[in-house]
mmCIF file of C-alpha atoms in Angstrom:
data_model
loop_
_atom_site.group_PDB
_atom_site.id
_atom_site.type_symbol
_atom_site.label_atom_id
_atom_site.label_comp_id
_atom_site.label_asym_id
_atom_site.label_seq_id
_atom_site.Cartn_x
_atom_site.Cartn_y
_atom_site.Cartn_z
ATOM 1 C CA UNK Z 183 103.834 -119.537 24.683
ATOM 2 C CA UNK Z 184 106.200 -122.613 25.325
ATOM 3 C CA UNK Z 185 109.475 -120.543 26.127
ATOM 4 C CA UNK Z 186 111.302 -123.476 23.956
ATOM 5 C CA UNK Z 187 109.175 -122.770 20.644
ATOM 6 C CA UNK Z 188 109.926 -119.305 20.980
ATOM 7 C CA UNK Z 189 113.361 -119.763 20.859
ATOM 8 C CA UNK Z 190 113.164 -122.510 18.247
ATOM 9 C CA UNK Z 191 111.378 -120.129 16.046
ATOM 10 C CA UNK Z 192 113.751 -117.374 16.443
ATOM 11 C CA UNK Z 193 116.658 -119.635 15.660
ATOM 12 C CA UNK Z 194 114.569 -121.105 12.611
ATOM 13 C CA UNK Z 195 114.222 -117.366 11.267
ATOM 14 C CA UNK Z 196 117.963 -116.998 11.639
ATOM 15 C CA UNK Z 197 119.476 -119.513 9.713
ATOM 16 C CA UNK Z 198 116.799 -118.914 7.199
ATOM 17 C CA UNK Z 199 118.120 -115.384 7.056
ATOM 18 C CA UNK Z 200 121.538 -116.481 7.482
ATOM 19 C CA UNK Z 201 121.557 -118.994 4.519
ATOM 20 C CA UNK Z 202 123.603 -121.452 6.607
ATOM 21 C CA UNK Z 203 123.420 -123.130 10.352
ATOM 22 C CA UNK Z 204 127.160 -122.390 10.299
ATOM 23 C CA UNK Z 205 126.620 -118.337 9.777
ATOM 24 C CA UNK Z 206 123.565 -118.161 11.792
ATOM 25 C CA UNK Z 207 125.850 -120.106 14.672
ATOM 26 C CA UNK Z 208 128.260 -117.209 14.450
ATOM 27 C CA UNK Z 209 125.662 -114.781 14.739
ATOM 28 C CA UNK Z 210 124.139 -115.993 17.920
ATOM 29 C CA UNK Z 211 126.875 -116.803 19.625
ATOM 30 C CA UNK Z 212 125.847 -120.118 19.340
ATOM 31 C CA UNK Z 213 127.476 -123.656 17.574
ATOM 32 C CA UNK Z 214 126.112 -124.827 14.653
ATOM 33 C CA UNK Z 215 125.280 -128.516 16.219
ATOM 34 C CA UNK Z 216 122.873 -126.275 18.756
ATOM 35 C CA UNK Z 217 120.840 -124.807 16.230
ATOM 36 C CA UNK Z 218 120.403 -128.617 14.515
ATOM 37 C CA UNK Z 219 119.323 -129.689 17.729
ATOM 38 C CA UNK Z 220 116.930 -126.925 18.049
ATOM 39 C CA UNK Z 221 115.512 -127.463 14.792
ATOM 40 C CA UNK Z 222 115.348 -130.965 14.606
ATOM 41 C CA UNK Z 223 113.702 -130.125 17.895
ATOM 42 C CA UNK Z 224 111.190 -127.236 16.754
ATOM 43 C CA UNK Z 225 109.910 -129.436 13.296
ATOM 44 C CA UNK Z 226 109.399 -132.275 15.837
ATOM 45 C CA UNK Z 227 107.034 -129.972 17.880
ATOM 46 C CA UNK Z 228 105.307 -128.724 14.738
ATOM 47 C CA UNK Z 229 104.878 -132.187 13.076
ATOM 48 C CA UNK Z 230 106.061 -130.571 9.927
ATOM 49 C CA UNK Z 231 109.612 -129.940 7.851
ATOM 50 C CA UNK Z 232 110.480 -126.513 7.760
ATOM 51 C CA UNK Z 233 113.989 -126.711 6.322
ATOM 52 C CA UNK Z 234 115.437 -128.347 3.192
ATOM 53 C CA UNK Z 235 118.628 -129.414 3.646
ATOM 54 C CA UNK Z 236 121.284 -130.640 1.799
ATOM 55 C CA UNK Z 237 125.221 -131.110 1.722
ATOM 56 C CA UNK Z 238 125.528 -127.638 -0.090
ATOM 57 C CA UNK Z 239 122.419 -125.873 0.216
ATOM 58 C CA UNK Z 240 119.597 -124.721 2.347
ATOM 59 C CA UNK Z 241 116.085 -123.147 2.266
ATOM 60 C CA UNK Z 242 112.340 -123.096 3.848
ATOM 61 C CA UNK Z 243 109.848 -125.876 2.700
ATOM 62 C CA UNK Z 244 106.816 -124.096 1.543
ATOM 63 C CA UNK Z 245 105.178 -124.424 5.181
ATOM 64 C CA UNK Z 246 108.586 -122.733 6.646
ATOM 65 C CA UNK Z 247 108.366 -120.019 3.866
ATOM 66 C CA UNK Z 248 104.680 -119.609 4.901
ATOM 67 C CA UNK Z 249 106.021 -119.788 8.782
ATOM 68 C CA UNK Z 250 108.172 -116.908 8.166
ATOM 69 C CA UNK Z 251 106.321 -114.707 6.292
ATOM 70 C CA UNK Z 252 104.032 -114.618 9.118
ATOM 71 C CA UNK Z 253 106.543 -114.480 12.142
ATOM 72 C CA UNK Z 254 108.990 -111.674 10.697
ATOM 73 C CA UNK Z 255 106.007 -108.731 11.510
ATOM 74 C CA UNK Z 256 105.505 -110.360 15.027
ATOM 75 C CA UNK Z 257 109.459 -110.503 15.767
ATOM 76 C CA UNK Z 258 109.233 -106.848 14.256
ATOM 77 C CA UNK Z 259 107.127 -105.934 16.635
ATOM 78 C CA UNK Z 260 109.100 -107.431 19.537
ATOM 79 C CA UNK Z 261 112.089 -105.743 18.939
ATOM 80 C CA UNK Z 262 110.277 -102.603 18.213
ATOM 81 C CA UNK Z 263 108.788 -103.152 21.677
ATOM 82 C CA UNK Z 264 112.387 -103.633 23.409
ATOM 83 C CA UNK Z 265 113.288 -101.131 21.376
ATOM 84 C CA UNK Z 266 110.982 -99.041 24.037
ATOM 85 C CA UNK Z 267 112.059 -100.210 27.036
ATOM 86 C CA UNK Z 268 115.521 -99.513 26.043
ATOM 87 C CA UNK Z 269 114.704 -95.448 25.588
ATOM 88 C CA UNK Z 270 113.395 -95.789 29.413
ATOM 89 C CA UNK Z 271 116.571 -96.985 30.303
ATOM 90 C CA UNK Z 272 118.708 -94.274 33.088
ATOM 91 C CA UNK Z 273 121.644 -94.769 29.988
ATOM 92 C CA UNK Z 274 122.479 -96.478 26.647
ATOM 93 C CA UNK Z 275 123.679 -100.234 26.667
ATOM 94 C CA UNK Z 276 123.411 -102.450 24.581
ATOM 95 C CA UNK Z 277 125.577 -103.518 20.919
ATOM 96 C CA UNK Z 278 126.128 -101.792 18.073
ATOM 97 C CA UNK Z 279 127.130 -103.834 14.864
ATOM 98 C CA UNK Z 280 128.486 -101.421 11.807
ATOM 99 C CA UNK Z 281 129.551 -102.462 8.315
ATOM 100 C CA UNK Z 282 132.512 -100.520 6.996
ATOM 101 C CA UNK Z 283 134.580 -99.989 4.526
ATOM 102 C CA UNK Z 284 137.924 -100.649 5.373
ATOM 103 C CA UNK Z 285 139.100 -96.240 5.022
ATOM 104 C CA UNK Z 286 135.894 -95.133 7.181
ATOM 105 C CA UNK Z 287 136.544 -97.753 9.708
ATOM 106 C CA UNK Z 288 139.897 -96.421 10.150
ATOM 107 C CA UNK Z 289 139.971 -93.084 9.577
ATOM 108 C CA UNK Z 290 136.153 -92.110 10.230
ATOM 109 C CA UNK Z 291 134.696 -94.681 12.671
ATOM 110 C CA UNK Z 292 137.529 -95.513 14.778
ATOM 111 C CA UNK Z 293 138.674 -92.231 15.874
ATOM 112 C CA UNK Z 294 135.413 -91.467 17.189
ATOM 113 C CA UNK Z 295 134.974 -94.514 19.472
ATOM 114 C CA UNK Z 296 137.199 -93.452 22.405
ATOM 115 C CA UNK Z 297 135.028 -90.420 23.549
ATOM 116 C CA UNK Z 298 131.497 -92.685 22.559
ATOM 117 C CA UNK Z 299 132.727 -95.063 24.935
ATOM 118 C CA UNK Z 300 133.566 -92.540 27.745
ATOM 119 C CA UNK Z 301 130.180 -91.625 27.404
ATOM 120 C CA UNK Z 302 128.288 -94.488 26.711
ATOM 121 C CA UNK Z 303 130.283 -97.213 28.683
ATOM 122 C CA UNK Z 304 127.384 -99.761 28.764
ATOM 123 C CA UNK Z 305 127.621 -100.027 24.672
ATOM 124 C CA UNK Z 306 129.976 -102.652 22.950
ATOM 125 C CA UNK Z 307 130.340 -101.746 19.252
ATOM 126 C CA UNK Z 308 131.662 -104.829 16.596
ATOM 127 C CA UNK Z 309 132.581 -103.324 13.614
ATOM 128 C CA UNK Z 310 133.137 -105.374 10.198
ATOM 129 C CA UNK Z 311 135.254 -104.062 7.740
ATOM 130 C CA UNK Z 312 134.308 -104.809 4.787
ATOM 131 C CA UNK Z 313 134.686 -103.115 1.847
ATOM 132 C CA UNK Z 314 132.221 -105.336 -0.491
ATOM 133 C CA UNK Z 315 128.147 -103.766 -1.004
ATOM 134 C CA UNK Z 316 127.175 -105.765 2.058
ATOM 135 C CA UNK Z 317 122.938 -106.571 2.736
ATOM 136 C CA UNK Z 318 123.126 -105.273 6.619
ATOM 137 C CA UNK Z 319 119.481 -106.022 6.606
ATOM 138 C CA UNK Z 320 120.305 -109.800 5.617
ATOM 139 C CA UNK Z 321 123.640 -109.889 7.359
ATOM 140 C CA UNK Z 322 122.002 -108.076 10.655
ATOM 141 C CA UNK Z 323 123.994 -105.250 11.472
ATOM 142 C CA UNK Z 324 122.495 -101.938 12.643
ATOM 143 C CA UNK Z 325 124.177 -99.664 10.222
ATOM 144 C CA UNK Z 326 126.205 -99.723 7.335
ATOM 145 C CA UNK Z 327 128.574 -96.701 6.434
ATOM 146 C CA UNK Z 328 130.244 -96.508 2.888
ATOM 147 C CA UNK Z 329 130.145 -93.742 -0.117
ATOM 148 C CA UNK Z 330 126.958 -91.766 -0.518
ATOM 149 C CA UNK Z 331 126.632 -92.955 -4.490
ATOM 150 C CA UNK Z 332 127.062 -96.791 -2.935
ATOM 151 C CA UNK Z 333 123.898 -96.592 -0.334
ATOM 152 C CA UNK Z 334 121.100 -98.713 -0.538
ATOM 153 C CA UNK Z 335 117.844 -98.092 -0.760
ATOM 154 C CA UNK Z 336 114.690 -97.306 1.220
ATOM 155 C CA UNK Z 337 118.026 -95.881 3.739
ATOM 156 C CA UNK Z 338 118.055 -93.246 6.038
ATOM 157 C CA UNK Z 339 121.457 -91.643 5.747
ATOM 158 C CA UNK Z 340 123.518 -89.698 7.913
ATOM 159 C CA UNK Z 341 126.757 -88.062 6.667
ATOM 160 C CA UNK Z 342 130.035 -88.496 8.966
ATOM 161 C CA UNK Z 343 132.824 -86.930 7.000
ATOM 162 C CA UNK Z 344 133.430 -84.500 4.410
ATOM 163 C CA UNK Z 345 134.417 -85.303 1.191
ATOM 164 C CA UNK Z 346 137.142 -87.727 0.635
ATOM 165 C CA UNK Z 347 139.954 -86.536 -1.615
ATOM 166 C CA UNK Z 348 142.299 -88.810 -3.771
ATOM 167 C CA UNK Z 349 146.129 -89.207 -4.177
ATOM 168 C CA UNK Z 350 148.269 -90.490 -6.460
ATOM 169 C CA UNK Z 351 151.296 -91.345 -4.955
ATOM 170 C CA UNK Z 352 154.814 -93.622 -5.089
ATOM 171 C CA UNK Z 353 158.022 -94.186 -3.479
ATOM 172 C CA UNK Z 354 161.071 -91.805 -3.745
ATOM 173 C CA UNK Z 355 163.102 -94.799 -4.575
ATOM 174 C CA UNK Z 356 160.704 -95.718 -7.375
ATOM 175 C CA UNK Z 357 160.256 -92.588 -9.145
ATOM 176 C CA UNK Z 358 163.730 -92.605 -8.909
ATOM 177 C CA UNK Z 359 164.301 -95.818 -10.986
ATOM 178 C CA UNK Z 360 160.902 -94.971 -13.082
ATOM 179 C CA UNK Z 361 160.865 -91.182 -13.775
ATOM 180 C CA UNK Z 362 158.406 -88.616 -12.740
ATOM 181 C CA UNK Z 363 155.056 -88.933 -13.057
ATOM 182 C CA UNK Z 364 153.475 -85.408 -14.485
ATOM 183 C CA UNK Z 365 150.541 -85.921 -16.225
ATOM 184 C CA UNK Z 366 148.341 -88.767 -16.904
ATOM 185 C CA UNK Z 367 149.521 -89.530 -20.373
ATOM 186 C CA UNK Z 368 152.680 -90.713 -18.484
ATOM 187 C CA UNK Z 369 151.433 -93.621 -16.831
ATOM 188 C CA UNK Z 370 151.595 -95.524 -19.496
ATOM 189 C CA UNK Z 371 155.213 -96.098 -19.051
ATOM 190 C CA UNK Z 372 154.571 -97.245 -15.285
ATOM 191 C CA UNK Z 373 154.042 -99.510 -12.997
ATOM 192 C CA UNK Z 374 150.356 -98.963 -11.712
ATOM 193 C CA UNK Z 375 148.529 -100.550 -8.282
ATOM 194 C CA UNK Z 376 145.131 -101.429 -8.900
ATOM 195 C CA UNK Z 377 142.170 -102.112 -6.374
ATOM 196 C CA UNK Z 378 139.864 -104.624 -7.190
ATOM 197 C CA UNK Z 379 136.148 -104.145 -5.886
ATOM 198 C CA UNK Z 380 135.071 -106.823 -4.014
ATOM 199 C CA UNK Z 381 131.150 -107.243 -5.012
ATOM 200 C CA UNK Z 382 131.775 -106.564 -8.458
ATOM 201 C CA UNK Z 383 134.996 -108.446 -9.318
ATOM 202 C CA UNK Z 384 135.761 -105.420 -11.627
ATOM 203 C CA UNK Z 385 139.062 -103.164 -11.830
ATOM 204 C CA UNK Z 386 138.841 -99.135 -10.314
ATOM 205 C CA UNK Z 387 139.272 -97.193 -13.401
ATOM 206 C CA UNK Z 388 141.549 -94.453 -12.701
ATOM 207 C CA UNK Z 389 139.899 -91.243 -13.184
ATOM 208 C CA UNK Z 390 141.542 -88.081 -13.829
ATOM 209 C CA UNK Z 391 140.164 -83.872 -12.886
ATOM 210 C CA UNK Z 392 141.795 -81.259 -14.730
ATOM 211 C CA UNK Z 393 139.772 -77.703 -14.952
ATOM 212 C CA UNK Z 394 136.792 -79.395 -14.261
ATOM 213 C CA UNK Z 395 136.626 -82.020 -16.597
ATOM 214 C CA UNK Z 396 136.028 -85.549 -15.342
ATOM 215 C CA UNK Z 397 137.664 -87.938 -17.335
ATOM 216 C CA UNK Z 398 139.120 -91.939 -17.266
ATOM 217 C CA UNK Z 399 142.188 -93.367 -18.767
ATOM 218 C CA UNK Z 400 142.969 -97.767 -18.656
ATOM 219 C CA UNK Z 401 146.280 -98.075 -17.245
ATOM 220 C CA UNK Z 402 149.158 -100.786 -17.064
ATOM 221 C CA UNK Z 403 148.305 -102.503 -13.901
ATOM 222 C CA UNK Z 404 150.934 -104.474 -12.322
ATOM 223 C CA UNK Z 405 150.022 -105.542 -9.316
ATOM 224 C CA UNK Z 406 146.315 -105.476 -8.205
ATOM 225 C CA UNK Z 407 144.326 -105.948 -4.256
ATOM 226 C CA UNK Z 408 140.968 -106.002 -2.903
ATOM 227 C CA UNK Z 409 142.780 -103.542 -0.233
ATOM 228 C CA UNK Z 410 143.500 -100.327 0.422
ATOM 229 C CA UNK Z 411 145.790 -101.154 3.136
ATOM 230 C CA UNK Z 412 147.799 -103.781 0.661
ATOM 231 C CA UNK Z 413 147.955 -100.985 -1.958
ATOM 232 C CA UNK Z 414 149.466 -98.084 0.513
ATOM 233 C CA UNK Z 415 152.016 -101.226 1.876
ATOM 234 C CA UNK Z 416 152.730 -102.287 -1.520
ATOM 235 C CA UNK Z 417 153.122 -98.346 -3.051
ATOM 236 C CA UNK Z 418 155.689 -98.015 0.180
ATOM 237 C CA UNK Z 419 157.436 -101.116 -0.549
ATOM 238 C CA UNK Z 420 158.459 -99.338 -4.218
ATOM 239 C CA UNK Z 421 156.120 -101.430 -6.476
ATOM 240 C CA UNK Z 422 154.807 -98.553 -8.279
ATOM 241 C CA UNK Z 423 152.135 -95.575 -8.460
ATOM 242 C CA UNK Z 424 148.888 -95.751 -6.289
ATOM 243 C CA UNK Z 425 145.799 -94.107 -6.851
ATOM 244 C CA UNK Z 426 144.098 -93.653 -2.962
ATOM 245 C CA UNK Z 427 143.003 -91.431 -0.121
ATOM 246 C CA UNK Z 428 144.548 -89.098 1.350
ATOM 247 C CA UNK Z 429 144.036 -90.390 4.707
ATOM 248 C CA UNK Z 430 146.100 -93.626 4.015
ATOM 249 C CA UNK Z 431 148.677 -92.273 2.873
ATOM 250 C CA UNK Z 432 149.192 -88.683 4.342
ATOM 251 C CA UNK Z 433 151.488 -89.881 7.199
ATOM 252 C CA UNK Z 434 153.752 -91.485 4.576
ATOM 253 C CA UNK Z 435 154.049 -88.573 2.142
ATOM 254 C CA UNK Z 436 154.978 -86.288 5.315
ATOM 255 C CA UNK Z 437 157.356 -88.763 6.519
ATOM 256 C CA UNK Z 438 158.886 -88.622 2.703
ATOM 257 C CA UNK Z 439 158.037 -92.612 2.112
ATOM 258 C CA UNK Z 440 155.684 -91.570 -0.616
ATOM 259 C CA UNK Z 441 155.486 -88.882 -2.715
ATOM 260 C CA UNK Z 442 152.884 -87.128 -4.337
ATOM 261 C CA UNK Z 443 152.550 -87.383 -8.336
ATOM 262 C CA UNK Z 444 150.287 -85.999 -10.771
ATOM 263 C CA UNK Z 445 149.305 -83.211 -7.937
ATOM 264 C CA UNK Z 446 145.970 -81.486 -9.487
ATOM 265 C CA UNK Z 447 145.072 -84.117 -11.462
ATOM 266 C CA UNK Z 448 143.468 -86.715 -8.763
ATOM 267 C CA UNK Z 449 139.462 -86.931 -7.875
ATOM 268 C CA UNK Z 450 137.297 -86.475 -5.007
ATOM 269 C CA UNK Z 451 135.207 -89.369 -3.694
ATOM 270 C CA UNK Z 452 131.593 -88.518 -2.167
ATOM 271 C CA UNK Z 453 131.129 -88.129 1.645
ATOM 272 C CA UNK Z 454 130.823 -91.415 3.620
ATOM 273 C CA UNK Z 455 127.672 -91.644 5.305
ATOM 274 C CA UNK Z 456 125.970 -93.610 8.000
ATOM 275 C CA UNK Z 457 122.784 -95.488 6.556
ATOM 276 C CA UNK Z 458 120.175 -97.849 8.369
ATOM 277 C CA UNK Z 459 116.865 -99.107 7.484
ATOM 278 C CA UNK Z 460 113.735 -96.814 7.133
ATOM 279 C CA UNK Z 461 111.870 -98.853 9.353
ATOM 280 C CA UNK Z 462 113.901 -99.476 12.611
ATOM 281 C CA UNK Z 463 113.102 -98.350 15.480
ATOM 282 C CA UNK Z 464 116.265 -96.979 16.987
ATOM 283 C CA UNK Z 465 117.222 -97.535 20.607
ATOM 284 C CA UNK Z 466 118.675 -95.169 22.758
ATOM 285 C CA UNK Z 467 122.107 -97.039 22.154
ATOM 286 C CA UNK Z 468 122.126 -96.684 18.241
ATOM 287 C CA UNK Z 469 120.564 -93.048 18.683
ATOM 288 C CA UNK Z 470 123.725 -92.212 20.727
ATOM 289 C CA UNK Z 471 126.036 -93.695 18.514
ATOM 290 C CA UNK Z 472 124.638 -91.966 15.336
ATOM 291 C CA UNK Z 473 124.988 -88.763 17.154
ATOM 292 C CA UNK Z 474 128.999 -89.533 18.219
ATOM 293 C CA UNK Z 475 129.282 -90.431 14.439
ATOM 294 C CA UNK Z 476 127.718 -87.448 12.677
ATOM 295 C CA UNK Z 477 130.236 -84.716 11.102
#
């Protein structure tokens, strides 16, 4: 096959799947005034339109759409094939891309990268933090990791940390101006730091444990983020109480910047786990770096 179709095509399935020549750019190292060329280039070849484009959108003609559904099993099947020569390689190399949310990148993925790179030198790992419910098949990562209830599906899952356990916590200074936090009927007279989920657009609901019992209760929020890291900066800075994990904000509370309120009361969130689609064939690289993740 002409070597310059080839690559046409591929780059024609990318911005498809990227939704934009500007994305698609980014995600083949690429500019976007390239991957025009090589279009413009490719539909010339073909003697037909493939792409619709406009000033603010973009999508497959029906020949492109028919194009595509008949190229993605034959790329499939090429990376599935390099896939194979990669196991017969003497040792991993390759990239790893990972979508995480911004407390497992930190505190779960992060830590383990040092001693995966002492033994797999020949892998380069990008990892996204990202804390939205983010397509990796549609962005193109390898693996996603975030909450077990938050996987997608048709997933193979691998869990990389225990159980992640919730604080509620707030500055000396302003418990001092405030009063004391001691149960959850008291926040009502507080100052409250809220996340804000980034897919949904919604507001966490604080959720209480006592003896069991699972409950929620709405409170006053007076400052709210889409980030954790905001939230621990802004409960440090004296804003108010913060409802987050232990991990953020243990090296605070045993420095005595934060304090822990409502002890008893707070939640546990599911294990994080390491999910990638059913159907790919992993190389030796992403089998390594599975195995340097796993708990």
């Amino acid at each position: 096959m002409d070597r310059d179709l080839w690559s046409g095509l591929a780059v024609f399935a990318a911005i498809v799947e990227a939704g934009s020549f500007a994305r698609a750019a980014v995600r083949l190292g690429l500019s976007a005034s390239a991957l025009s060329h090589s279009m413009r280039s490719l539909e010339t070849k073909l003697g037909v339109r493939l792409l619709d484009r406009t000033t603010r959108s973009l999508a497959p003609t029906q020949a492109g759409a028919d194009l595509l559904l008949n190229l993605r099993p034959a790329m499939a099947a090429v990376e599935e094939a390099l896939g194979g020569l990669d196991a017969a390689r003497a040792r991993p190399a390759g990239r790893i891309r990972v979508n995480a949310h911004r407390t497992a990148a930190v505190h779960v993925v992060l830590p383990r990268l040092a001693a995966f790179a002492a033994t797999c030198p020949d892998v380069s790992v990008e990892l996204a933090v990202d804390d939205g419910l983010t397509d990796i098949v549609a962005e193109r990562f390898d693996c996603g990791v975030r909450h077990e209830v938050e996987l997608q599906r048709d997933m193979i899952a691998v869990r990389i940390s225990e159980a992640v356990p919730l604080v509620f916590v707030a500055a000396p200074a302003y418990l001092a101006a405030h009063g004391d936090v001691r149960e959850p009927g008291d926040l009502g007279r507080h100052r409250c730091l809220c996340y804000r989920y980034t897919s949904s657009g919604t507001v966490h609901v604080w959720e209480f444990v006592r003896d069991g019992h699972r409950f929620e209760r709405a409170v006053p929020g007076a400052f709210v983020t889409n980030d954790v890291g905001i939230m621990r900066d802004a409960a440090l800075a004296g804003l108010g109480v913060a409802c987050l994990p232990l991990a953020c904000v243990e090296d605070g509370i045993a420095a005595g910047a934060l304090v822990e309120v409502l002890a008893g009361w707070a939640p546990v969130l599911p294990p994080n786990h390491l999910y990638y689609p059913s159907r790919r064939q992993p190389s030796a690289a992403f089998r390594a770096f599975v195995e340097a993740m796993r708990t």
